Coordinates of C-alpha atoms in Angstrom, one line a residue:
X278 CA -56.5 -26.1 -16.0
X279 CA -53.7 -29.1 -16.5
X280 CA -55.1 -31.7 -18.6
X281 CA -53.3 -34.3 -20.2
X282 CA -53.7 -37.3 -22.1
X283 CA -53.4 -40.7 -20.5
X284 CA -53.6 -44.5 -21.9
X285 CA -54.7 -47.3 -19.3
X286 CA -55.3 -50.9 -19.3
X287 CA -58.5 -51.8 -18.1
X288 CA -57.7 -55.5 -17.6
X289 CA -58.4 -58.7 -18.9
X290 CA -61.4 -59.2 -20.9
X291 CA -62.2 -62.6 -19.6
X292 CA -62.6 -61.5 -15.9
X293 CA -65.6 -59.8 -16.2
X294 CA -67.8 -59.3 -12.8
X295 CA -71.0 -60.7 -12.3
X296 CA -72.4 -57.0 -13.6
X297 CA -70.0 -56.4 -16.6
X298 CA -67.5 -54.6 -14.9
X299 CA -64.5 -55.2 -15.3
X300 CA -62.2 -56.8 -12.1
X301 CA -59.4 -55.1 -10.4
X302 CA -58.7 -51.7 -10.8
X303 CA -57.7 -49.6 -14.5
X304 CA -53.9 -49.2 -14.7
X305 CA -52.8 -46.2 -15.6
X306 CA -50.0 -47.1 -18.4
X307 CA -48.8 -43.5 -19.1
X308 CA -50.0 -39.9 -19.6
X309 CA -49.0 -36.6 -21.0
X310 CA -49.4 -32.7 -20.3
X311 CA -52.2 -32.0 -23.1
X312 CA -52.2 -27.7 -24.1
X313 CA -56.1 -27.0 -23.9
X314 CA -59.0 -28.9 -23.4
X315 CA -59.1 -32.4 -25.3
X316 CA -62.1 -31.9 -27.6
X317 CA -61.9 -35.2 -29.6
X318 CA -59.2 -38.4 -29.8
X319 CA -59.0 -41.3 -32.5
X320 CA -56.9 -43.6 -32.7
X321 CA -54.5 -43.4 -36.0
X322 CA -52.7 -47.1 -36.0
X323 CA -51.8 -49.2 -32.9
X324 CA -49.6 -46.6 -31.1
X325 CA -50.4 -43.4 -32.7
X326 CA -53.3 -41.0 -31.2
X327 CA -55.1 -38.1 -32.7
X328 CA -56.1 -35.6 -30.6
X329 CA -57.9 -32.4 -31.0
X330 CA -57.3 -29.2 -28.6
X331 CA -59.7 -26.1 -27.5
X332 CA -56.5 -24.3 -28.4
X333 CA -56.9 -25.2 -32.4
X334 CA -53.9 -27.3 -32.2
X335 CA -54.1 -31.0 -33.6
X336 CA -50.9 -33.1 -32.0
X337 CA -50.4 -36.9 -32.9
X338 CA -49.1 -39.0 -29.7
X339 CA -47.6 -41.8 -30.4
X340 CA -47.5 -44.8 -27.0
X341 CA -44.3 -46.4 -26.6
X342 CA -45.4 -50.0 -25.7
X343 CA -41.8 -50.9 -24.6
X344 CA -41.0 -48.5 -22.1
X345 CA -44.8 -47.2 -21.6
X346 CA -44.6 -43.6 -22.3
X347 CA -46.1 -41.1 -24.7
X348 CA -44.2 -38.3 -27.0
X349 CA -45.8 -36.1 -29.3
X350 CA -45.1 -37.4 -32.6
X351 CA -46.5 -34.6 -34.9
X352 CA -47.7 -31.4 -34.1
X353 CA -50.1 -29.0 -36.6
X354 CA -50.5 -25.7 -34.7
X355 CA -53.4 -23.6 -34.8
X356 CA -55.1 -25.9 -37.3
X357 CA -58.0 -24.2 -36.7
X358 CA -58.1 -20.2 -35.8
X359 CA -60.5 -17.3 -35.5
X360 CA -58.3 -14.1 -36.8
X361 CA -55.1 -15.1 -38.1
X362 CA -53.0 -18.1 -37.5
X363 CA -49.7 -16.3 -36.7
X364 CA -51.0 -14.2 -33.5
X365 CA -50.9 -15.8 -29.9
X366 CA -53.9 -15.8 -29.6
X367 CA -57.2 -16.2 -31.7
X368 CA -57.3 -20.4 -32.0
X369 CA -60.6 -21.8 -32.7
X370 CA -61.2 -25.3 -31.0
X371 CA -60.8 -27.6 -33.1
X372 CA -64.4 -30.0 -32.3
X373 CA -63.6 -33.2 -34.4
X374 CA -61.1 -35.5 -35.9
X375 CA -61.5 -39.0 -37.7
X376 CA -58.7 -41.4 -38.6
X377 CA -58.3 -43.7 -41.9
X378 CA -54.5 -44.2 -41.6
X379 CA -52.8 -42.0 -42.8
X380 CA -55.3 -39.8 -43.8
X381 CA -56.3 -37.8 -40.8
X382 CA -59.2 -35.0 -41.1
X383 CA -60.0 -32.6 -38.3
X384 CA -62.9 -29.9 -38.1
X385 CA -63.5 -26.6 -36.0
X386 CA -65.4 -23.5 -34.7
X387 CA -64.3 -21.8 -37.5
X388 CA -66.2 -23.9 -40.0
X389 CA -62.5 -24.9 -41.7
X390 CA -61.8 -28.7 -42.9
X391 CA -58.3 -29.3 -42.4
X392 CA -57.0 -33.1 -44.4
X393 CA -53.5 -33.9 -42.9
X394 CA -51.7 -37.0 -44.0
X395 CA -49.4 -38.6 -40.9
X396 CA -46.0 -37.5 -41.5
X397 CA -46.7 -34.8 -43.5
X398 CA -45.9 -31.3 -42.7
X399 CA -48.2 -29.5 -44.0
X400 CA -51.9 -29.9 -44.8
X401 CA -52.8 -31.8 -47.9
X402 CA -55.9 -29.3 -48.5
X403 CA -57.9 -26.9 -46.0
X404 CA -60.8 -25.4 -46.9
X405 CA -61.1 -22.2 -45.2
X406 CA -64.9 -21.3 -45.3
X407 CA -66.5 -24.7 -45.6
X408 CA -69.2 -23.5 -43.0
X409 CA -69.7 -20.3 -41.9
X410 CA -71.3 -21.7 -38.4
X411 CA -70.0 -24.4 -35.8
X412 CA -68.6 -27.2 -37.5
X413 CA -69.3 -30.3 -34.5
X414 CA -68.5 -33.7 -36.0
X415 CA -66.9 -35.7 -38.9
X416 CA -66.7 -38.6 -40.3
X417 CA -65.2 -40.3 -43.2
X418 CA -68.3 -41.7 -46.0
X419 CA -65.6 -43.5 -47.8
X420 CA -61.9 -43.2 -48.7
X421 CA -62.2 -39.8 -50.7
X422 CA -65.8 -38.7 -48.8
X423 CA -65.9 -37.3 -45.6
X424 CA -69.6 -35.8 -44.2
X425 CA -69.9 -33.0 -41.4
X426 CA -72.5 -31.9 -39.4
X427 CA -72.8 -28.1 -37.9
X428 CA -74.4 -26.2 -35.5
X429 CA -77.5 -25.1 -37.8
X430 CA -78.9 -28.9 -38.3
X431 CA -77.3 -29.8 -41.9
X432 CA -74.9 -32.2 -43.2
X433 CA -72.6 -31.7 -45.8
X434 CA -70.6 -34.2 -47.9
X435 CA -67.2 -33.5 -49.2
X436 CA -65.1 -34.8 -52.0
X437 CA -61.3 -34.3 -50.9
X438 CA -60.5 -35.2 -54.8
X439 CA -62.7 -32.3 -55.5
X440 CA -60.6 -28.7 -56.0
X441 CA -63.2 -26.7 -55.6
X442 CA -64.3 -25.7 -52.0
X443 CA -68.1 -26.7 -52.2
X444 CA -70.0 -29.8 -50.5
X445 CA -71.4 -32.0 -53.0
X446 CA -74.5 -32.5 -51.2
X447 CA -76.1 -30.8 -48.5
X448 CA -78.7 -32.2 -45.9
X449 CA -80.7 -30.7 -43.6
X450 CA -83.4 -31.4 -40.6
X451 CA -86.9 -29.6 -41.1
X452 CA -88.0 -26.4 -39.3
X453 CA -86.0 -25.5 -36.3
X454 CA -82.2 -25.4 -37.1
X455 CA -81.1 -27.4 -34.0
X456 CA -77.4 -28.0 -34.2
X457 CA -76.0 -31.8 -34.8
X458 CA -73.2 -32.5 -32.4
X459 CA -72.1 -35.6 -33.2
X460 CA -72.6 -38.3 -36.5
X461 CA -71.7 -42.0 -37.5
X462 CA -71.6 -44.3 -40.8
X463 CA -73.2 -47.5 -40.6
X464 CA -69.9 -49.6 -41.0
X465 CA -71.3 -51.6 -43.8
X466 CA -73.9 -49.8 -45.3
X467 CA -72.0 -46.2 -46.5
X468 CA -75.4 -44.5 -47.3
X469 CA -76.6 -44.5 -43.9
X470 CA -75.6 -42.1 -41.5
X471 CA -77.3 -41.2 -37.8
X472 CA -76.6 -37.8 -36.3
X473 CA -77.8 -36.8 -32.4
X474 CA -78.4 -32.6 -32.0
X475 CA -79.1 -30.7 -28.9
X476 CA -82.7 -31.6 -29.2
X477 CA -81.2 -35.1 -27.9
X478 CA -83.2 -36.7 -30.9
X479 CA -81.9 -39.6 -32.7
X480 CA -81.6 -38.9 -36.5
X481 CA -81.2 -41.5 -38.8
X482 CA -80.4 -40.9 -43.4
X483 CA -80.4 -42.3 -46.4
X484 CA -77.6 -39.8 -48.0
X485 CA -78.7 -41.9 -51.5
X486 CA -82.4 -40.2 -51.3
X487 CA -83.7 -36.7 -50.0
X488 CA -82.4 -34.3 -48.4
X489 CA -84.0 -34.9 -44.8
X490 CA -83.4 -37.8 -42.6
X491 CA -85.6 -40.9 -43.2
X492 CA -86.3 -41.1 -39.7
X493 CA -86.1 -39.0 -36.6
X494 CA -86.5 -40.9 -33.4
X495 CA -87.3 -39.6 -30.0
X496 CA -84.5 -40.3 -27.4
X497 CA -82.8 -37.9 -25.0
X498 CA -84.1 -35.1 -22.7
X499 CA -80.9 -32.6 -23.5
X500 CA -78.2 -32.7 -26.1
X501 CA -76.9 -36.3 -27.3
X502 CA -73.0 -36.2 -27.4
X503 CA -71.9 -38.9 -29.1
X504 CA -73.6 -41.8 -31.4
X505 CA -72.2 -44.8 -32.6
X506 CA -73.0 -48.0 -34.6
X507 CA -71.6 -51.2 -33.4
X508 CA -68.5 -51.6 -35.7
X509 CA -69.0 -55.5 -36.4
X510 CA -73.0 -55.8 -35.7
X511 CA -74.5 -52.6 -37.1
X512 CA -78.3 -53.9 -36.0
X513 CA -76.7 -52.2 -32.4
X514 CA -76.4 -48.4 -31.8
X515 CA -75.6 -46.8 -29.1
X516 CA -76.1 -42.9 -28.0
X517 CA -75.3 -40.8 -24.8
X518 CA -76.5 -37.8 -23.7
X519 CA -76.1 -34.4 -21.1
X520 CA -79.1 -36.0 -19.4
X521 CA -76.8 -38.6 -17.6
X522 CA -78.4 -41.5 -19.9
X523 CA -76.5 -43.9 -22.3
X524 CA -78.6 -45.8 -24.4
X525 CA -78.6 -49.2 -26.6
X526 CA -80.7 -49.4 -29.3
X527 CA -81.4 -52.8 -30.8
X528 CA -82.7 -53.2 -34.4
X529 CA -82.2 -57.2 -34.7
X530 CA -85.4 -59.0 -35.7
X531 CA -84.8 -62.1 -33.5
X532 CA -83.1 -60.6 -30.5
X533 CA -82.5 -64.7 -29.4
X534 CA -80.1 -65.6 -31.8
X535 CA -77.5 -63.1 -30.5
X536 CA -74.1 -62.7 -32.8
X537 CA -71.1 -63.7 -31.7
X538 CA -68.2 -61.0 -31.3
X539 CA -65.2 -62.7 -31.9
X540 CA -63.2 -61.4 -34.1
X541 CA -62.9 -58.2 -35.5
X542 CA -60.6 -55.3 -35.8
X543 CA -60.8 -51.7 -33.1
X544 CA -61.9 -48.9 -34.0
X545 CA -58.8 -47.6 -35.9
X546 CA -59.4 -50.6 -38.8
X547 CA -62.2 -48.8 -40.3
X548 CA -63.2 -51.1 -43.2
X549 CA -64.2 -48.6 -45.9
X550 CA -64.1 -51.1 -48.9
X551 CA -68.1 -51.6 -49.6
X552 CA -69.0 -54.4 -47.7
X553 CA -72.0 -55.4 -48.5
X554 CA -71.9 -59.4 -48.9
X555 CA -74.5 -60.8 -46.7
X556 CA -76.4 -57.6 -45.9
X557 CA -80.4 -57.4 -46.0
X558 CA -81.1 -55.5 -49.2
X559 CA -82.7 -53.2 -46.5
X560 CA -81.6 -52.1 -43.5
X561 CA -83.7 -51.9 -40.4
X562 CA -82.6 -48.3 -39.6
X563 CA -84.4 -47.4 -42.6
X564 CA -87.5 -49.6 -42.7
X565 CA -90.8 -47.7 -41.9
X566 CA -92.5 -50.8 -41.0
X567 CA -94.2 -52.0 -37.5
X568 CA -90.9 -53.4 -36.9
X569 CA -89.9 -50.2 -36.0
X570 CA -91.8 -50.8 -33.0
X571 CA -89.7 -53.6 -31.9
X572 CA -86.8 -52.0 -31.6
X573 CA -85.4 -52.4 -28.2
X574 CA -84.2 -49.5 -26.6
X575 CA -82.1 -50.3 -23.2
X576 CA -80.9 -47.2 -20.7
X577 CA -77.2 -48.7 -19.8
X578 CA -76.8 -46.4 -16.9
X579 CA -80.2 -46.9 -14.4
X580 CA -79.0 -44.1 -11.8
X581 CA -78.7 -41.6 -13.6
X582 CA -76.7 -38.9 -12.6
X583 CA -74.4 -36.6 -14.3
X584 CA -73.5 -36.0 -18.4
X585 CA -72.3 -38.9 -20.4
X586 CA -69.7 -37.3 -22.5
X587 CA -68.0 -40.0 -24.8
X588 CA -68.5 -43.9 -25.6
X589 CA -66.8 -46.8 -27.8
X590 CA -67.8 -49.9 -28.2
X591 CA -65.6 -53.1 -29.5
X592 CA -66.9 -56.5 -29.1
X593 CA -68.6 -57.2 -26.2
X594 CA -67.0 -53.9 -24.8
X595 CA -68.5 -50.4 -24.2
X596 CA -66.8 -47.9 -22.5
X597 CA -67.4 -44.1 -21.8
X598 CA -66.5 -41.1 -20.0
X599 CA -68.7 -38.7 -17.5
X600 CA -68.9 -35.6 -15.7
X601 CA -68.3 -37.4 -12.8
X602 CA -64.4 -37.2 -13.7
X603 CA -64.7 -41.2 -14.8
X604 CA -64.2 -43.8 -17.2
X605 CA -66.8 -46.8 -16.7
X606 CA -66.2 -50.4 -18.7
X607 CA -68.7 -52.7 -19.3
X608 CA -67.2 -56.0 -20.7
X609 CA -70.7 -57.5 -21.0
X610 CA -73.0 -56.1 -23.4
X611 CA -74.5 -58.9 -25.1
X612 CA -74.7 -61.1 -22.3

């Protein structure tokens, strides 16, 4: 009923506990009445936050660092809507936003694709009948590409340049139409995408060839929520799931000679330049050699208990949300 949107510290990354969690308890920096539920967040720059509502209404936050409090910056109301975007009522949630500052791009239940820029009034473009089911996730391909997924099993890629109000290319899974909830890029690689569906399987494309996903791998027993590659070491991927399960899934040849994760930027520094200096010619995602079967697969959460709504990872850092009402951090992934 009264939700709001909080930022906390979790504490200092160098006193992780013996099991990866992190010591002393989350402080809660500041937090603010939210208007619906919060169906997706991104971070926009350092102190700006992107949030998507159940009530259709997309508000930028922005975290006062000096004084530690929040104020809503920017506020596009009814972004997304059923009937008509003048009545009180009739908002469509609004499912999905992604961030590549300032371009900001948000998607809904009524299968519009809204492209704000920050400090802009009004939107750059919306395209009103983009899908005419469930739009669940987006992401940006590159700078001027974004890719959806929906609620009948198909992708879509998008050219903002583009006037017209068609996809430029449309994938799909085979046979049963299960709904995609969630999609990432490989950070480095633009033409390969994963997507996770109610069917809890893993799907993984190659948006430069087909039109079905070059591999489809078995992995949760009820709908996978979210799926992410790791920003700086793309050989890692990690998915969650209703079942109560988080998993890691490890594509490096030589699991021994583990990375080191350093330096690199969060989650709100997507590097969409193509960066592909010192990548194999092919990626393991998309190999359909034995090495498949090497891939490790770890389950993060051993107890499991109840849905595993939302991850992030950064460095040696993953953190996610459950049904339980928490936030869990675990500082040692790679140990």
């Amino acid at each position: 009923q009264d939700n709001r949107v909080s930022v906390w510290s979790a504490g200092d990354a160098g006193s992780a506990g013996l099991g990866g969690e992190c010591q002393g308890e989350p402080q809660l920096l500041c937090d603010i009445r939210h208007h619906g539920d919060v169906m997706d967040m991104q971070f926009l720059d350092q102190e700006r936050i992107v949030v998507a509502s159940s009530t259709g209404t997309v508000t930028v936050f922005r975290h006062h660092q000096n004084n530690q409090t929040l104020s809503a910056n920017q506020r596009w109301e009814k972004a997304h809507y059923h009937v008509d975007q003048n009545t009180s009522y009739g908002g469509a949630a609004c499912t999905g936003v992604i961030c590549n500052n300032p371009e900001i791009v948000t998607v809904g239940e009524d299968g519009r694709i809204n492209h704000f820029r920050a400090d802009q009034k009004d939107a750059v473009r919306t395209i009103d009948n983009a899908d005419s089911s469930t739009l669940h996730a987006v992401t940006f391909l590159r700078t001027t590409e974004i890719l959806t997924v929906n609620s009948i099993g198909q992708l879509k890629i998008w050219d903002l340049r583009e006037q017209r109000n068609e996809p430029s290319q449309i994938f799909s899974l085979t046979g049963d139409r299960v709904p995609l909830h969630c999609v990432d890029r490989h950070p480095n690689q633009q033409h390969i995408v994963a997507t996770g569906g109610q069917d809890g399987m893993l799907s993984v494309w190659d948006i430069r060839q087909g039109t079905i996903p070059v591999s489809l791998l078995n992995a949760h027993e009820a709908e996978m929520w979210e799926v992410h590659f790791h920003p700086s070491n793309p050989d890692h991927l990690f998915t969650c799931s209703e079942d109560g399960s988080l998993w890691h899934w490890d594509t490096s040849t030589d699991t021994s000679e583990k990375p080191s994760f350093l330096h690199q930027g969060g989650s709100g520094t997507t590097d969409l330049s193509h960066n592909t200096i010192n990548q194999p010619v092919v990626s393991a995602w998309l190999s359909n050699d034995p090495t498949r079967d090497r891939m490790e697969i770890t389950n993060l959460i051993p107890h499991q208990t109840l849905s595993v709504n939302s991850l992030d990872i950064l460095g040696p850092c993953l953190v996610y949300g459950t049904d339980a009402e928490a936030i869990y951090v675990n500082r040692q992934l790679f140990a």
